[in-house]
Coordinates of C-alpha atoms and ligand atoms in Angstrom, one line a residue:
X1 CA 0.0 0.0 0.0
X2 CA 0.9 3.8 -0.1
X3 CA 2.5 4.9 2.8
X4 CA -0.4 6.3 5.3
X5 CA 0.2 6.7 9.1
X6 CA -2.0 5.3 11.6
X7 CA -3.8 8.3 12.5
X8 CA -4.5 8.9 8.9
X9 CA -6.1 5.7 8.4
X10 CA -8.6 5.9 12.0
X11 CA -9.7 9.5 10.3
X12 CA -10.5 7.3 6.8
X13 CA -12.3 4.7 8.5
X14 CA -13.4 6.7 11.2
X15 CA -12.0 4.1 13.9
X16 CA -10.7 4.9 17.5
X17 CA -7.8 3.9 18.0
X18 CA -6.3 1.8 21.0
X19 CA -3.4 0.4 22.0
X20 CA -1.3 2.8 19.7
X21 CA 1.6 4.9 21.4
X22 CA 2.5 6.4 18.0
X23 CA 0.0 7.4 15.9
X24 CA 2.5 8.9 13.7
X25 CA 3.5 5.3 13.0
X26 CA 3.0 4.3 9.0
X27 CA 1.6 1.4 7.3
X28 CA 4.1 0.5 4.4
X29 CA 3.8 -3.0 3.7
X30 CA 0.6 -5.1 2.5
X31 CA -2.8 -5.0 3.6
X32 CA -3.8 -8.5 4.5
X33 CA -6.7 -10.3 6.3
X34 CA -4.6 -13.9 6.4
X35 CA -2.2 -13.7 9.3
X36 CA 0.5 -15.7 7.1
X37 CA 0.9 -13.0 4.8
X38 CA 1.6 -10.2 7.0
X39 CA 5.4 -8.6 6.5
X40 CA 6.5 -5.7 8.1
X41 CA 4.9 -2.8 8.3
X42 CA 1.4 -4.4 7.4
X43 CA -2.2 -3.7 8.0
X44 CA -3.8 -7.1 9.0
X45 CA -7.4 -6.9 8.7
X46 CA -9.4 -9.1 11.2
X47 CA -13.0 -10.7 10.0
X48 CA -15.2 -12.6 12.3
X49 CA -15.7 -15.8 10.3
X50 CA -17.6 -18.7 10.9
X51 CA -15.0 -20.9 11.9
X52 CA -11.8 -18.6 12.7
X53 CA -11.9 -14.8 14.4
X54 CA -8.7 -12.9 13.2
X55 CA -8.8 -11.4 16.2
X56 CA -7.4 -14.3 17.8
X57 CA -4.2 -14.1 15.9
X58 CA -4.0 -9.7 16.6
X59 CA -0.9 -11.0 19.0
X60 CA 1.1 -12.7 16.7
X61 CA 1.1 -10.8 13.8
X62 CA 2.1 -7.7 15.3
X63 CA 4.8 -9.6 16.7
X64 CA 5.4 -10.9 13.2
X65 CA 5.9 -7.5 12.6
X66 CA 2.5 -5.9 11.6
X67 CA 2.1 -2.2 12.0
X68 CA -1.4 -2.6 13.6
X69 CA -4.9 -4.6 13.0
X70 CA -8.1 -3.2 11.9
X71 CA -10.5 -4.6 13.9
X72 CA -14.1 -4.4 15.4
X73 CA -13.1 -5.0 19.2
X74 CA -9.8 -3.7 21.2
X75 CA -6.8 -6.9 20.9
X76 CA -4.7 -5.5 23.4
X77 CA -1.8 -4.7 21.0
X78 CA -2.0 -1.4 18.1
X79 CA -5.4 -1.3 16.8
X80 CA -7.7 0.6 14.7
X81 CA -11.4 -0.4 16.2
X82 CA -14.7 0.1 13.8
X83 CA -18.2 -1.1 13.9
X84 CA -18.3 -2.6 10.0
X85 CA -15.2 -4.0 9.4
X86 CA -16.1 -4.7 5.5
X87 CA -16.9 -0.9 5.2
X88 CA -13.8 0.5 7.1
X89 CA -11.9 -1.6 4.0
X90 CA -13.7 -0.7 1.6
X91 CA -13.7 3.0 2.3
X92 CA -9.9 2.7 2.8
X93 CA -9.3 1.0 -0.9
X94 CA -11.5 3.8 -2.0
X95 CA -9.5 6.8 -0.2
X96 CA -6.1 5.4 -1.6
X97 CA -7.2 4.7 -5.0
X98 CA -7.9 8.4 -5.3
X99 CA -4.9 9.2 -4.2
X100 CA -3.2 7.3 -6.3
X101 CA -2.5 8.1 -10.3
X102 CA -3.5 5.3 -11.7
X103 CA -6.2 4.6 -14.4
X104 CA -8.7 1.7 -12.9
X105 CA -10.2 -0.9 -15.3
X106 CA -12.8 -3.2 -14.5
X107 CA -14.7 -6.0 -16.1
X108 CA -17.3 -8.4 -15.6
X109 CA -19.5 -11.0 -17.1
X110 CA -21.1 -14.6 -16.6
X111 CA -17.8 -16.2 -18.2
X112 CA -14.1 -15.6 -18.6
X113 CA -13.5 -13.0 -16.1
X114 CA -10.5 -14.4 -14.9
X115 CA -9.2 -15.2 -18.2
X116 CA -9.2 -11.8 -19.9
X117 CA -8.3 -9.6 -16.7
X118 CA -4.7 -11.9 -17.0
X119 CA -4.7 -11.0 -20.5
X120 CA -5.1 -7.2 -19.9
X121 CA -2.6 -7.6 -16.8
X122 CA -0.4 -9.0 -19.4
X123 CA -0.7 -6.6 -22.4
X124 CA -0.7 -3.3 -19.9
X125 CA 2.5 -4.5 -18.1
X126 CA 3.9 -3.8 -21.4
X127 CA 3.2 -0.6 -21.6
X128 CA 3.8 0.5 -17.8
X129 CA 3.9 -1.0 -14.1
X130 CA 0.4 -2.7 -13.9
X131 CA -1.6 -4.1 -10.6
X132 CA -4.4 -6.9 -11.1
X133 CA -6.4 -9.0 -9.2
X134 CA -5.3 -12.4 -8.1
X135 CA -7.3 -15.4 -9.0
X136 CA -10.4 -14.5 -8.8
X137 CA -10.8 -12.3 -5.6
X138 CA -13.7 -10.2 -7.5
X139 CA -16.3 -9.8 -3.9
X140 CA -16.1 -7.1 -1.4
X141 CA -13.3 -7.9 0.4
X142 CA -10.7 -9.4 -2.3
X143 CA -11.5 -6.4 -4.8
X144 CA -10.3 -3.9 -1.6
X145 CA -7.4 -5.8 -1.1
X146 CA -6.5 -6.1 -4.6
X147 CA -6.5 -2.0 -4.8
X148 CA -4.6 -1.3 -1.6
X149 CA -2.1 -4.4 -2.8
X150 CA -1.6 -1.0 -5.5
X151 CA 1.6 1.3 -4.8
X152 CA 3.2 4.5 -6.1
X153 CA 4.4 3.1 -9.3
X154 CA 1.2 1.8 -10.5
X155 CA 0.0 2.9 -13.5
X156 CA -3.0 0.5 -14.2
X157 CA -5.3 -1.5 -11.9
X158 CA -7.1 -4.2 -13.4
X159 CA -10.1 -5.0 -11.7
X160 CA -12.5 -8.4 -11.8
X161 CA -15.8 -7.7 -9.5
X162 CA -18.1 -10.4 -9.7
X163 CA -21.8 -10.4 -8.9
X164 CA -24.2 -12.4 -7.4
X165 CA -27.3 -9.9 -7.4
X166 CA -28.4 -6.8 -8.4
X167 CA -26.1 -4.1 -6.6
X168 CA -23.2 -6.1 -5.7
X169 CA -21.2 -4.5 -8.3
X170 CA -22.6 -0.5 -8.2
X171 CA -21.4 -1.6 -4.5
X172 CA -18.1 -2.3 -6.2
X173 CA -17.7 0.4 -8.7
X174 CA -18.4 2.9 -5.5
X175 CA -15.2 1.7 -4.0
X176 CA -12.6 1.8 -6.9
X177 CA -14.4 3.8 -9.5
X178 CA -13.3 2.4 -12.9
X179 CA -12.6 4.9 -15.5
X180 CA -12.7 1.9 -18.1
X181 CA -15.8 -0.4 -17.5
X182 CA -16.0 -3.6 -19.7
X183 CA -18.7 -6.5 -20.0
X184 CA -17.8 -9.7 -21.6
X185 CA -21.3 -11.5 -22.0
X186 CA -24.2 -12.4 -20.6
X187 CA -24.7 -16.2 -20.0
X188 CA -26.6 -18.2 -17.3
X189 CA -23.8 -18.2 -14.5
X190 CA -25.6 -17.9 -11.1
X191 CA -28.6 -17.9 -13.0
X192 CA -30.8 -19.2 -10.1
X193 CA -30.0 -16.4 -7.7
X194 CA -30.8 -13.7 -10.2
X195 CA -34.0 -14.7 -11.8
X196 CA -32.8 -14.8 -15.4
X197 CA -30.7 -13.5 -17.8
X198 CA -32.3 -9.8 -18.2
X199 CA -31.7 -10.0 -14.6
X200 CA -28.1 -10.8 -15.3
X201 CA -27.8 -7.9 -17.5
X202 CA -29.7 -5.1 -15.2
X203 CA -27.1 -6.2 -12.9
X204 CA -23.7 -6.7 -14.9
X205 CA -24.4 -3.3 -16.6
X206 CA -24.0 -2.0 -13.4
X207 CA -20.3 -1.5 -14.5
X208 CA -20.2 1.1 -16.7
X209 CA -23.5 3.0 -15.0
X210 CA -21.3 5.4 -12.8
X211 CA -17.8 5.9 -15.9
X212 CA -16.9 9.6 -16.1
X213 CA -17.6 11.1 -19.5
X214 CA -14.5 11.0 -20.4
X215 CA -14.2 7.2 -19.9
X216 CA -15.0 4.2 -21.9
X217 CA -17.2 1.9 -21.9
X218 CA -16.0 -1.5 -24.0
X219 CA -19.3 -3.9 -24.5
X220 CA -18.6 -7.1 -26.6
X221 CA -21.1 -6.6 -30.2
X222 CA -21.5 -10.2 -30.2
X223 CA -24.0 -10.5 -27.3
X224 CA -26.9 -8.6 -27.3
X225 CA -27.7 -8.1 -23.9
X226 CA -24.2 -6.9 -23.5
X227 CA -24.4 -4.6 -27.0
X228 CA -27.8 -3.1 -25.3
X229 CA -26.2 -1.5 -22.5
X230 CA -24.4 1.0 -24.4
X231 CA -27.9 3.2 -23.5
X232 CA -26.5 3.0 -19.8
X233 CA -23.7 4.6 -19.9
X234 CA -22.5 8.7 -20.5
X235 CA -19.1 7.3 -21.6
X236 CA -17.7 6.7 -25.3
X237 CA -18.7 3.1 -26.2
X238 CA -16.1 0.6 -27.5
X239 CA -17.4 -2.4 -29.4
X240 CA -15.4 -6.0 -29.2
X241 CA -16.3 -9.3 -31.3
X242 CA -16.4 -10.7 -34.3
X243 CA -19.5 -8.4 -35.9
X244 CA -18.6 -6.5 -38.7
X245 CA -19.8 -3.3 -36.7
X246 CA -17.1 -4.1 -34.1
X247 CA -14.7 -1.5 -33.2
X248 CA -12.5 -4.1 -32.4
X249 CA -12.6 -7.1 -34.1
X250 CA -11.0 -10.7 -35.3
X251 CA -10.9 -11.8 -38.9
X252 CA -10.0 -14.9 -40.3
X253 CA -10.0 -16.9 -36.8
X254 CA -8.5 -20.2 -37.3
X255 CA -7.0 -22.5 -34.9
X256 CA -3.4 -24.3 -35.0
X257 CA -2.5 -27.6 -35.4
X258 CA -1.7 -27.3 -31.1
X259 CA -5.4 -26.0 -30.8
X260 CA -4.2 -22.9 -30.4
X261 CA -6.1 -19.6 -32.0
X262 CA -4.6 -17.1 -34.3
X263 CA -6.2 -14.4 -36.3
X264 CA -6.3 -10.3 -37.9
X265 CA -6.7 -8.2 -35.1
X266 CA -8.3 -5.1 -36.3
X267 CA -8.4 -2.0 -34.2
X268 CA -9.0 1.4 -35.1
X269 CA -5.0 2.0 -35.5
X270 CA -4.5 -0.8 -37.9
X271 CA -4.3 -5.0 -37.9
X272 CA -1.5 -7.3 -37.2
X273 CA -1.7 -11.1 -36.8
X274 CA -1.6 -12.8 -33.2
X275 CA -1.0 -16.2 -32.4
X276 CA -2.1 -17.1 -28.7
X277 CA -0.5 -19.0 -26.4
X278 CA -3.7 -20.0 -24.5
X279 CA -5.6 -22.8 -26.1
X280 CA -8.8 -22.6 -27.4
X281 CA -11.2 -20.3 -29.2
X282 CA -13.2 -18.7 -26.3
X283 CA -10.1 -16.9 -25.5
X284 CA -10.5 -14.8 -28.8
X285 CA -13.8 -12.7 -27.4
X286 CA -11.0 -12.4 -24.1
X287 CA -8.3 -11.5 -26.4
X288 CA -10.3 -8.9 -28.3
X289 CA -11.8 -7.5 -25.0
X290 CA -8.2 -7.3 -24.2
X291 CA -7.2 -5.3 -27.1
X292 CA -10.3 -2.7 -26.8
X293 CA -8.7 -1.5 -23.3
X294 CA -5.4 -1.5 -24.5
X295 CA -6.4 0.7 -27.5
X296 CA -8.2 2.8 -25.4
X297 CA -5.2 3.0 -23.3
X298 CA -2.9 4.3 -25.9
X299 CA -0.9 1.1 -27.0
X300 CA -0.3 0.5 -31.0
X301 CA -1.8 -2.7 -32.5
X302 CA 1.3 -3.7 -33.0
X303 CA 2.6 -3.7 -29.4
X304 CA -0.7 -5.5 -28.1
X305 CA -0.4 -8.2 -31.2
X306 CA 2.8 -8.8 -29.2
X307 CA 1.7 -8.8 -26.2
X308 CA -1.2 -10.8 -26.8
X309 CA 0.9 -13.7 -28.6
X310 CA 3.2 -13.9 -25.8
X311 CA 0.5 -13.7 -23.1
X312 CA 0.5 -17.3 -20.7
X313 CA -1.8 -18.8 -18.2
X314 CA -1.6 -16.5 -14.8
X315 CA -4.5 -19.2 -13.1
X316 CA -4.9 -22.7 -12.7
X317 CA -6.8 -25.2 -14.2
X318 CA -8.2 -23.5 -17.4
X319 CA -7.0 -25.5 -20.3
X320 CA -3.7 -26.2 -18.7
X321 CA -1.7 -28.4 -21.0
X322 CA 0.8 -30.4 -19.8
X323 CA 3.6 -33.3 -21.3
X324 CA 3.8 -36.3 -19.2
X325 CA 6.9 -38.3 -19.3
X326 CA 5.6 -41.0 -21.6
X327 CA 4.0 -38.6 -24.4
X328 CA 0.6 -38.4 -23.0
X329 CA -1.1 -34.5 -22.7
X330 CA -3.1 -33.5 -20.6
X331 CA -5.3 -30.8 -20.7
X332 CA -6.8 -29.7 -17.8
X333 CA -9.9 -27.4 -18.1
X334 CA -11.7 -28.4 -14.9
X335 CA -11.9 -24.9 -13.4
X336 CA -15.4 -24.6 -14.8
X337 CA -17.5 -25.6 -17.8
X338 CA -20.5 -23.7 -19.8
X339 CA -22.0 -24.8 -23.0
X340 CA -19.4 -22.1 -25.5
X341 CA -16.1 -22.8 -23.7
X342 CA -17.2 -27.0 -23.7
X343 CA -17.4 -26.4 -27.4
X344 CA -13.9 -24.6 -27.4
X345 CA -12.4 -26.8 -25.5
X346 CA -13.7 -30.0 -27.8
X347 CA -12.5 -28.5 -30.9
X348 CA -9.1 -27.3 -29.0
X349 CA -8.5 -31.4 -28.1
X350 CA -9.4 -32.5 -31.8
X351 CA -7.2 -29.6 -33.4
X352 CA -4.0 -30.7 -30.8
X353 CA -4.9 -34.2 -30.9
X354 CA -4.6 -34.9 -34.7
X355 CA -3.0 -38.3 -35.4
X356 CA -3.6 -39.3 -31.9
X357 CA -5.9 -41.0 -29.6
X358 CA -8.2 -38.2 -28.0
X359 CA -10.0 -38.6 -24.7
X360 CA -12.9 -35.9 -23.3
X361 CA -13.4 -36.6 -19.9
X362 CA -16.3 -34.5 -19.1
X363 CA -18.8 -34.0 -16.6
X364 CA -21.5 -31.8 -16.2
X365 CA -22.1 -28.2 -17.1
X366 CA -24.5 -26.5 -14.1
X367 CA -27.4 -24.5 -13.9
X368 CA -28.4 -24.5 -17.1
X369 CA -31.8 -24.6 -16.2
X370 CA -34.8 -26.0 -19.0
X371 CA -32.1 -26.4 -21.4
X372 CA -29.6 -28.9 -19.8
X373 CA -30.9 -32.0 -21.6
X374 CA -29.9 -30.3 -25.3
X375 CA -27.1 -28.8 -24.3
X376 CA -25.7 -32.1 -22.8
X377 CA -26.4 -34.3 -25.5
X378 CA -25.0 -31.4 -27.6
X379 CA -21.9 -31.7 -26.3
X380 CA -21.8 -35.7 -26.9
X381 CA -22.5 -35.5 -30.1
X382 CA -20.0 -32.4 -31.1
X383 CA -17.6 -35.0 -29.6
X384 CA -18.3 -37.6 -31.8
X385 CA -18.5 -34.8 -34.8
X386 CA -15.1 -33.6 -34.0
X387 CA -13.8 -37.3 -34.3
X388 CA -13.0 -37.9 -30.6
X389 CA -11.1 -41.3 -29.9
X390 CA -13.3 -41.9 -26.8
X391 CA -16.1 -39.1 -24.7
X392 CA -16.0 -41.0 -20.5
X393 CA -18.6 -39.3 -19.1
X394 CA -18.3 -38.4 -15.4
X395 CA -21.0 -38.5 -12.4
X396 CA -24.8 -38.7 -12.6
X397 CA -27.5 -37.7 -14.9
X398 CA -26.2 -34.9 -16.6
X399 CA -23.4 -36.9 -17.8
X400 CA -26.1 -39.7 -18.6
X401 CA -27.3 -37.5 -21.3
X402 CA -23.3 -36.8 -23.0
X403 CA -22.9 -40.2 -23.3
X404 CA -26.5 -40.5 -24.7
X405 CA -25.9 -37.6 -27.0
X406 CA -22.8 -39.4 -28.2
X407 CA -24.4 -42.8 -29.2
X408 CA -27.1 -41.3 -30.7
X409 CA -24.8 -39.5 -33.2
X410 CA -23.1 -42.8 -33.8
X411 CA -20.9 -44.0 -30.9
X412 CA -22.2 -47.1 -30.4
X413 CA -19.2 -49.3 -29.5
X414 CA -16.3 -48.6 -27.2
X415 CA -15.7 -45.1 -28.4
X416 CA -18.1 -43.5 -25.2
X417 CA -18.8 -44.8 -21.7
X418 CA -20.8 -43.3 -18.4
X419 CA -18.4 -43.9 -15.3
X420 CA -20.2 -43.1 -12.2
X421 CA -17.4 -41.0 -10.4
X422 CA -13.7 -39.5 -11.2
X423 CA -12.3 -42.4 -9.4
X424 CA -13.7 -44.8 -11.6
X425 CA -12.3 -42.7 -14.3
X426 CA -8.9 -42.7 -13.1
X427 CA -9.5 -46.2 -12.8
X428 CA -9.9 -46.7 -16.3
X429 CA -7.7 -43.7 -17.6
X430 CA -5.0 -46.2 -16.0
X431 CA -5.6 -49.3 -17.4
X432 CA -6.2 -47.9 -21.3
X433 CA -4.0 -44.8 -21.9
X434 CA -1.1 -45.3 -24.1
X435 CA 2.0 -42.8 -24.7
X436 CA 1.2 -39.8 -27.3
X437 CA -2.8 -39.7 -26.3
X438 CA -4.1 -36.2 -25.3
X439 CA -6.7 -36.1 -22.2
X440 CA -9.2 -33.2 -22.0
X441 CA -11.1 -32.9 -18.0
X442 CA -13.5 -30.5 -18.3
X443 CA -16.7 -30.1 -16.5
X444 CA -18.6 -27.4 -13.9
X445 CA -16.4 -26.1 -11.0
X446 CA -18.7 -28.0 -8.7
X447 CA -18.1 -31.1 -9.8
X448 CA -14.5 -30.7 -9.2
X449 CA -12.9 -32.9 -11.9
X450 CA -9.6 -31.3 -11.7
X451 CA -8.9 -34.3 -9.3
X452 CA -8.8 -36.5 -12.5
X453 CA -6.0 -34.5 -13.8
X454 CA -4.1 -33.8 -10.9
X455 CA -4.1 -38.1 -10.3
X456 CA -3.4 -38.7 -13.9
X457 CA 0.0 -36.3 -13.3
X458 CA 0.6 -37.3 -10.1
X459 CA 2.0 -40.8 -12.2
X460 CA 2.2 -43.9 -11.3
X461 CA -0.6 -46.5 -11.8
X462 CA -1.2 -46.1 -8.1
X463 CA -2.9 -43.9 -5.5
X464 CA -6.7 -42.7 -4.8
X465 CA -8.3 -39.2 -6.4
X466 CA -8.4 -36.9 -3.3
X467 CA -11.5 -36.5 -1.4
X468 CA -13.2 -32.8 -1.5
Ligands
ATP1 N1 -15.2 -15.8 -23.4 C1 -15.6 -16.9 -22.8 N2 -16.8 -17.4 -23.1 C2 -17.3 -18.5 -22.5 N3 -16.6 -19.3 -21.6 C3 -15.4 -18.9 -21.3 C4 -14.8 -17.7 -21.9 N4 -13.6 -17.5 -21.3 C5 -13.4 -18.5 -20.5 N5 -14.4 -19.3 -20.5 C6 -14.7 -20.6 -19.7 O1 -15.1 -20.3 -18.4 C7 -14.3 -20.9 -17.4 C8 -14.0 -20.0 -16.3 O2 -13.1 -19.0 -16.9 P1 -12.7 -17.8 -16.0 O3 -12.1 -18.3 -14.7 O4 -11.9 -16.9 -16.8 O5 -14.1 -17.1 -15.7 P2 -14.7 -16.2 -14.5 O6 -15.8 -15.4 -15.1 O7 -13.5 -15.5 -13.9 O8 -15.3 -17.3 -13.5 P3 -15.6 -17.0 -11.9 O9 -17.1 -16.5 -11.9 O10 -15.5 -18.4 -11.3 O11 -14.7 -16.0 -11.3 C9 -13.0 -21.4 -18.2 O12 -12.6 -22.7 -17.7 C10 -13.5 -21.5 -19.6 O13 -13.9 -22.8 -19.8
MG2 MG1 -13.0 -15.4 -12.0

């Protein structure tokens, strides 16, 4: 964090303070609510939880060296005391994010959050020192965090807020005011505790509701609830996708012979080719959202074709390729699953997989409401379409209707089978795969199939998949 003394703080927050001989005394390290990341000179924040009270570790961390804890109750060593812990952060991250010179951009959507705010880490850093959030710490405590983790350098702060209802991200926006406000789609994530998807929209749009005129607003042309909002905002509207009316757009999007997509970027300033790194074609829309900010932001196509192209993987388990010692790949897209990026992924395995035995190990795709049947038996059959060696369908009913969808389009034999559970897939991933096969795992995050890759690499013909 920027350097603020402990008085300075208690006035942001309006906390007393207690237990602090020296209010002149400055926070300079981190601002941290897990006692094992405090450093010198840190804030430590302390939540009630459910389980654990940070409070209970106020003690040690300012013996580990922490400046002082922001708290709700006295701890007996430096502390800065509120009512509403939650707010005291939030209007902290707010107060230094003013203070600081940097630009905020901040993005949302039902799908690929994650993904695209580490592409637009990775393409700003190129231009100058850049801040984003970690994983995907996109509530009301991780975005605070994130902002405060900012510091005098930092030119950019990338933002992912996530929402679970209407307000949760005007909530957001009011804390780190985004000067750049981007929304990648619209799809049926959380669907139940919205209502639907206009719901979804009313509340993604949120985002770029409060931009300053001068801002921008960067809505992907391809969705049309996303393309609608542009009515909600007072900011200059950027268009991203594939549309021919796109301000920024892809042309000729192919995939390589590694699965991996390359295409024209076309932004106002000119087109240049890019080849991704990531795999699969989902990550174009992320790519091109990537490219609007960057524009925006002053960088030639040139230097974002680059940057874009050289651009890795900053999170786990989202089409994460690896070589095992014996030729087999494989790729693990476990993280989550949805209808589009299932698609992706398919084609991705059949494009890397030419000349070898494929495998899609998938399980199901969540609340997809009236239309899970199709959309499962969808998927089975694209697998069969795209020439897949062999579709093992994980866990109950849902996967019940891949393997369905695949022997209706013709898999009769071997080439699909329904195992109940990702041991029994392990089980048989064991006993059948054979050096130079590629293995796709991809399924909802609640199913949690990320256990099938993580035994397959763990090697050996041995060992259980780990409980959750
Ligand atoms: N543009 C996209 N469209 C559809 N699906 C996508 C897209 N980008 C990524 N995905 C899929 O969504 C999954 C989750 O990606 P990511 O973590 O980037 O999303 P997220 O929106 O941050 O998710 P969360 O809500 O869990 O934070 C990935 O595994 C991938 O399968
Ligand atoms: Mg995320």
């Amino acid at each position: 964090m920027i350097a603020l003394s402990l008085a300075e703080i208690a006035e942001v927050v309006g906390g007393q303070t207690h237990d602090i001989p020296d209010p002149s005394v400055q926070v300079t390290g981190s601002v941290v609510r897990d006692s094992r990341e405090v450093e010198p000179g840190s804030l430590f924040v302390a939540f009630v939880g459910e389980r654990v009270d940070g409070h209970d570790f106020a003690e040690a961390v300012v013996a580990g060296g922490a400046a002082a804890v922001l708290g709700s109750r006295p701890v007996g060593v430096p502390a800065i005391v509120v009512p509403d812990v939650q707010r005291a952060l939030g209007a902290l991250a707010r107060h230094v994010v003013r203070r600081l010179g940097a630009t905020l951009v901040a993005l949302t959507g039902s799908a690929g959050k994650t993904s695209t705010k580490d592409l637009i880490a990775q393409v700003l850093q190129h231009k100058a020192p850049t801040v984003w959030t970690p994983g995907s710490f996109n509530n009301e405590i991780g975005l605070p965090l994130t902002a405060l983790s900012a510091t005098e350098d930092t030119r950019f702060l990338v933002l992912e807020m996530g929402a679970r209802g209407a307000g949760h991200i005007r909530y957001l926006t009011g804390l780190t005011p985004p000067r750049i406000g981007l929304v990648l789609n619209v799809g049926t994530a959380h669907i139940g505790e919205f209502g639907g998807r206009e719901q979804i929209a009313e509340a993604k749009g949120e985002i770029i509701e409060g931009l300053p005129a001068d801002g921008a607003a960067i809505l992907n042309a391809d969705d049309p609830l996303v393309r609608a909002m542009a009515s909600r905002t007072k900011a200059k509207v950027i268009l991203f996708g594939e549309s021919g009316e796109a301000d920024v757009r892809a042309e000729n999007v192919r995939l390589t012979d590694s699965g991996q997509p390359s295409f024209m970027l076309h932004t106002p300033s000119g087109c240049s080719d890019v080849t991704m790194r990531l795999y699969g074609e989902h990550h174009v829309s992320n790519a091109l959202a990537a490219a609007a900010v960057a524009h925006e932001l002053g960088m030639s196509v040139a230097e974002i074709a680059i940057a874009l192209s050289e651009a890795g993987s900053l999170s786990r388990w989202r089409m994460e390729v690896t070589e095992r010692p014996d030729g087999v790949t494989i790729v693990n897209d476990a993280y989550n699953a949805n209808p589009e990026s299932m698609r992706a992924a398919l084609r991705a395995l059949a494009a890397m997989g030419k000349g070898r035995r494929t495998w899609a190990v998938l399980g199901k795709m969540a609340e997809l409401g009236d239309e899970a049947l199709a959309e499962h038996d969808a998927v089975g059959r694209l697998a069969v379409r795209l020439n897949v060696s062999k579709l093992v369908a994980v866990g109950g009913r849902e996967a019940s209707w891949l393997q369905l969808g695949a022997y209706n389009e013709g898999s009769w034999g071997e080439e699909s089978v329904h195992v109940s559970d990702a041991q029994a897939a392990v089980d048989l991933l064991r006993s059948e795969l054979r050096p130079g096969d590629v293995v796709l795992v991809k399924a909802s995050r609640s199913v949690g199939l990320e256990s099938i890759a993580e035994a397959l690499l763990a090697g050996g013909t041995q060992g259980e998949v780990a409980a959750r």
